[in-house]
Short mmCIF file of C-alpha atoms and ligand atoms in Angstrom, two decimals:
data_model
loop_
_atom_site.label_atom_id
_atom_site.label_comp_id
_atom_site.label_asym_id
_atom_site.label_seq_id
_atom_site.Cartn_x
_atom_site.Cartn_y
_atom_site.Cartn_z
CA UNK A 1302 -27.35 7.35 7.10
CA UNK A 1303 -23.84 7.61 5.64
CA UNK A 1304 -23.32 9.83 2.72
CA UNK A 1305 -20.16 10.12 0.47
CA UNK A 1306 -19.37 13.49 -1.31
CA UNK A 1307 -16.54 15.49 -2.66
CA UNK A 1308 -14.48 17.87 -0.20
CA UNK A 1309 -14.94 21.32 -0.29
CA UNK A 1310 -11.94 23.64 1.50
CA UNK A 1311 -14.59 24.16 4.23
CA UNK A 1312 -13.95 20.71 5.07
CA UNK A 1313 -10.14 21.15 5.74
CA UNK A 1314 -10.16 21.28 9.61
CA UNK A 1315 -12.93 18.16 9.89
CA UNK A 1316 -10.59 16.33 7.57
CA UNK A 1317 -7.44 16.73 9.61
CA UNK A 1318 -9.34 15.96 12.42
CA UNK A 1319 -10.04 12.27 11.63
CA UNK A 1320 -6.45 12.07 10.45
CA UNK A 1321 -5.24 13.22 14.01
CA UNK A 1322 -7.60 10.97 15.91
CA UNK A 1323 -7.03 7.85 13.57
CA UNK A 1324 -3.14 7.56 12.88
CA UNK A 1325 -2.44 7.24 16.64
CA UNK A 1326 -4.62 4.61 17.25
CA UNK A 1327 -3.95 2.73 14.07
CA UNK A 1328 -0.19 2.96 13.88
CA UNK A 1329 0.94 2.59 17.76
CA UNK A 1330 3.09 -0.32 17.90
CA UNK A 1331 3.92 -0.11 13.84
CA UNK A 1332 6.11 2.85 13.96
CA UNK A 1333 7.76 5.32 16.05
CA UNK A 1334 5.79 8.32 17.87
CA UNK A 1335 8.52 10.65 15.74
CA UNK A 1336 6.93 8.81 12.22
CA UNK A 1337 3.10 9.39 13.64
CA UNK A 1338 4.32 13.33 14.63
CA UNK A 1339 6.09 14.20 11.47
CA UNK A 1340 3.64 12.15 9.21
CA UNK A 1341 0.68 14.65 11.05
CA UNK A 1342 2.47 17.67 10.69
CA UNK A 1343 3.50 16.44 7.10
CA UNK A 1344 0.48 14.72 5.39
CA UNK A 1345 -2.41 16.43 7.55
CA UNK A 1346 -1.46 19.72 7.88
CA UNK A 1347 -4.30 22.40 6.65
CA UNK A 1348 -1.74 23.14 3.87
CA UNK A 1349 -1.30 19.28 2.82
CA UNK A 1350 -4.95 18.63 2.95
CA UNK A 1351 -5.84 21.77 0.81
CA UNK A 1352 -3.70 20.95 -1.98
CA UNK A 1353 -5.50 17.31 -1.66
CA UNK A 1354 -8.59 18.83 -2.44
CA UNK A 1355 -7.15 21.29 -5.22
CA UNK A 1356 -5.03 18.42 -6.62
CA UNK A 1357 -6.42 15.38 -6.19
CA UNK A 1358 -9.60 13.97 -5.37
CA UNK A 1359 -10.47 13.86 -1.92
CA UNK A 1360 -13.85 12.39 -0.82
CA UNK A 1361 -15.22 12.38 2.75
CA UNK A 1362 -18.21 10.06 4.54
CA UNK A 1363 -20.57 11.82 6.61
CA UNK A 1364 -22.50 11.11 9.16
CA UNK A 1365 -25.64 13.91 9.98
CA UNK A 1366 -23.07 16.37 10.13
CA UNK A 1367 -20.25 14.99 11.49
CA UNK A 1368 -17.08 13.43 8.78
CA UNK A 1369 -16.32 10.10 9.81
CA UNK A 1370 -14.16 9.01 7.16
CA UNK A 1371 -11.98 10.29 4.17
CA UNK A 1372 -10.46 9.18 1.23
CA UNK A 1373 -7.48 11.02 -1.00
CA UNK A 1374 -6.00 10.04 -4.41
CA UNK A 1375 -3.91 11.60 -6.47
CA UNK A 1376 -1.79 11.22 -9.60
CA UNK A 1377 1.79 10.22 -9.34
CA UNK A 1378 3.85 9.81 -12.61
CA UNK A 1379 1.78 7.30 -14.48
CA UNK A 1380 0.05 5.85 -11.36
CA UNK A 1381 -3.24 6.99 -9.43
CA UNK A 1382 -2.29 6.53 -5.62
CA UNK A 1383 -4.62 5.88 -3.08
CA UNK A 1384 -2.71 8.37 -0.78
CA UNK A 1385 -5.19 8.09 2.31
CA UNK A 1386 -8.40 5.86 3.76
CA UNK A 1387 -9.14 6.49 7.21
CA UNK A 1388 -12.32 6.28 9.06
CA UNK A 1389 -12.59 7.69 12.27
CA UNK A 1390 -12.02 4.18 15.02
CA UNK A 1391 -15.48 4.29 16.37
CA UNK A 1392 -16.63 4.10 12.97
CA UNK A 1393 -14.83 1.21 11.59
CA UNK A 1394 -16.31 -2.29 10.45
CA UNK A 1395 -19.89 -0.73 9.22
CA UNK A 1396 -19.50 -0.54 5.81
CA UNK A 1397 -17.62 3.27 5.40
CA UNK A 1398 -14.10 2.64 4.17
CA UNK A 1399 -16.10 -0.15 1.25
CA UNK A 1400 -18.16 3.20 0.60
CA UNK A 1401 -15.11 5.27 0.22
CA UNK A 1402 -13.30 3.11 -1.74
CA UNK A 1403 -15.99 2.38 -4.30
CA UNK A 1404 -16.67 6.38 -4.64
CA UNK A 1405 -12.90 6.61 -5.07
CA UNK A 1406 -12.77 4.23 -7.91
CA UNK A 1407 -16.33 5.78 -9.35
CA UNK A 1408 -14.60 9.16 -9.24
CA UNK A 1409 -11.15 8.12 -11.09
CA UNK A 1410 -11.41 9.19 -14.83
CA UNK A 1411 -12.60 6.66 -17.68
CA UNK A 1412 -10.12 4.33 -18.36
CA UNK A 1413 -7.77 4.32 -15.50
CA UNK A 1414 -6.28 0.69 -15.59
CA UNK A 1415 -5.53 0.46 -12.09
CA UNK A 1416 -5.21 2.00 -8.46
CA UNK A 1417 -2.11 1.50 -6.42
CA UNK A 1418 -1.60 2.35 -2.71
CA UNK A 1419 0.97 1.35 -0.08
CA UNK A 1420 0.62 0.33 2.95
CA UNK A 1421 3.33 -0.26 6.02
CA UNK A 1422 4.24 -4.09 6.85
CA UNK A 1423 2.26 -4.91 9.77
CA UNK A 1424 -1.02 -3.08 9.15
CA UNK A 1425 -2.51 -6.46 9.22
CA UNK A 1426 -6.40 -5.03 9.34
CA UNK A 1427 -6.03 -2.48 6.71
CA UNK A 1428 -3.85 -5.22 4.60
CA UNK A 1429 -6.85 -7.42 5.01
CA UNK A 1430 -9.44 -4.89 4.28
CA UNK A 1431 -7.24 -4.52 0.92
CA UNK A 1432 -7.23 -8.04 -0.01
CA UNK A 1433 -10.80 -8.11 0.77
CA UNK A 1434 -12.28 -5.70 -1.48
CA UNK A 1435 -9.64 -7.16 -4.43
CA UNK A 1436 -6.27 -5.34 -3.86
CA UNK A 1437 -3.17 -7.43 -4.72
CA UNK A 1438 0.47 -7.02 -4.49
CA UNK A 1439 1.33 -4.64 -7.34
CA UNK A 1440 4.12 -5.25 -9.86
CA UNK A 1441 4.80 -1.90 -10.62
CA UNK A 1442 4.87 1.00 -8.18
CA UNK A 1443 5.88 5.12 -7.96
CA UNK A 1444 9.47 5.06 -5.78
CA UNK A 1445 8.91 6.41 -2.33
CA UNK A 1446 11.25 6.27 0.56
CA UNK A 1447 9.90 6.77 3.30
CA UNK A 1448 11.95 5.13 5.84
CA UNK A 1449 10.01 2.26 6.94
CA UNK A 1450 8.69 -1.06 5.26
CA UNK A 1451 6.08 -0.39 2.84
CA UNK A 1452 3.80 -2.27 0.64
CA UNK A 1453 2.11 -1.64 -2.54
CA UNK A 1454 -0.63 -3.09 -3.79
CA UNK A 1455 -2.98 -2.76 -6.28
CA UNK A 1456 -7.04 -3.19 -7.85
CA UNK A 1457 -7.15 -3.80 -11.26
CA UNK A 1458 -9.90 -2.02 -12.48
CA UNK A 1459 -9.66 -3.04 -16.32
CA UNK A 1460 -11.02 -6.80 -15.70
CA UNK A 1461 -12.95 -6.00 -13.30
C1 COA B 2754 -8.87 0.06 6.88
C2 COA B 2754 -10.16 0.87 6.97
C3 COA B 2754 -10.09 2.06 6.05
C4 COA B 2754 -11.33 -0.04 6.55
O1 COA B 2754 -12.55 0.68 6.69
P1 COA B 2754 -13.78 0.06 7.51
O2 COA B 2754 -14.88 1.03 7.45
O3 COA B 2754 -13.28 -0.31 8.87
O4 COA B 2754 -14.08 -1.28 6.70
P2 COA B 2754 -15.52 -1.75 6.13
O5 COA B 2754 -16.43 -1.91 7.29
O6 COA B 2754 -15.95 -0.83 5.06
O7 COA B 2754 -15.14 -3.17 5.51
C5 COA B 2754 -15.61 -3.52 4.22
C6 COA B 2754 -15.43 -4.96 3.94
O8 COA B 2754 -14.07 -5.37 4.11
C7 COA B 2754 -14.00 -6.46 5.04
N1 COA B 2754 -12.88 -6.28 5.92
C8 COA B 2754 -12.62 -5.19 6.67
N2 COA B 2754 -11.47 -5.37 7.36
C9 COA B 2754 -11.04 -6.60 7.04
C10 COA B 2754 -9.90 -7.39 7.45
N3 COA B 2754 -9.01 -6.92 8.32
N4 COA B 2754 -9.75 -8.61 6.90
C11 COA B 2754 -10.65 -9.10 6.02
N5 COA B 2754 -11.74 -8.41 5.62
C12 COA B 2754 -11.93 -7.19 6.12
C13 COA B 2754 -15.27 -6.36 5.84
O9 COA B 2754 -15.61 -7.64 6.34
C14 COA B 2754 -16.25 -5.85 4.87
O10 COA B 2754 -16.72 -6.88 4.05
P3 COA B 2754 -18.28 -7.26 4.02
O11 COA B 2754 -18.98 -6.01 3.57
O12 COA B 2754 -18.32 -8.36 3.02
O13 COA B 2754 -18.58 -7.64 5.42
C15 COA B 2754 -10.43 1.35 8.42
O14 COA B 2754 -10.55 0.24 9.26
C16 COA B 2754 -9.36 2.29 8.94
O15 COA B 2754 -9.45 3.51 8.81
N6 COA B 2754 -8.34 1.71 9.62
C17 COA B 2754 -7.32 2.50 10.29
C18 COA B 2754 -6.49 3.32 9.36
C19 COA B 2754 -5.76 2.56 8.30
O16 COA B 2754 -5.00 1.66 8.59
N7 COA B 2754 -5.99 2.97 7.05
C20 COA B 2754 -5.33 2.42 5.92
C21 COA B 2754 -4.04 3.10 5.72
S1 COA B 2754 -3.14 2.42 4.36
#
């Protein structure tokens, strides 16, 4: 059975863990090696993922014991960002990232008109896992540079 809870810090390491398993595997052939490095070392080290938890909300899926899958959000001007959604590859296509996401939106406070993430050009699966569960391409977006092509979309969670 799959369970979705709130990270704790003691779930720092298991969190960076899926982050350094999944990125390679999802982004080989989208970016450089140097992007998948530096974005591991940037956005998953025990430092980054701390202040996710402290900060923002961070949810994980578990599996017995084991975290399979994780999801991060935090506030960004006058945006909530999906920042991260990553289940582990031997996990994927059962029903955990639709879990994550719907905890994520559950766990955003009352009145939150919308959630906005980006996503790089060419993530084709993820893009389509997006459209699926009712992300569209968002008007408005935070600025971030980040070097390569990116695109935001967005769930509109006041007509929903
Ligand atoms: C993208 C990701 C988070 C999706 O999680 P997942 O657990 O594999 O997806 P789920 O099994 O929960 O899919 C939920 C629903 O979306 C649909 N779906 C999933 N991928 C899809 C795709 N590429 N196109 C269309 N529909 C898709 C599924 O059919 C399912 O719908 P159903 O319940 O009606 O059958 C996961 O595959 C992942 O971690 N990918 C690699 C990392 C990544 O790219 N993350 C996003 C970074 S922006």
């Amino acid at each position: 059975m799959i369970t979705v809870r709130r990270a704790e810090v003691g779930d720092v390491e298991a969190i960076r863990q899926i982050g350094l398993v999944t990125w390679p595997v999802a982004y080989a052939g989208l970016v450089s090696d140097e992007f998948i490095t530096d974005g591991l070392a940037q956005w998953w080290s025990p430092e980054a993922v701390e202040r996710g938890i402290r900060n923002g909300i961070t949810l994980v899926a578990a599996e017995g014991e084991q975290l399979i899958g994780i999801v991060g959000l935090g506030r960004e001007g006058d945006f909530w960002v999906m920042w991260k959604l990553y289940v582990l590859p031997d996990h994927q296509g059962k029903g955990v990232g639709k879990a994550l996401l719907d905890a994520a939106v559950k766990a955003l406070p009352e009145g939150t008109p919308e959630l906005v993430l980006d996503v790089l050009v060419g993530n084709d699966k993820a893009i389509g896992f997006y459209r699926a569960n009712g992300f569209r391409e968002a008007p408005k977006t935070p600025d971030r540079d980040l070097g390569v092509e990116l695109m935001w979309m967005s769930l509109d969670l006041q007509t929903a």
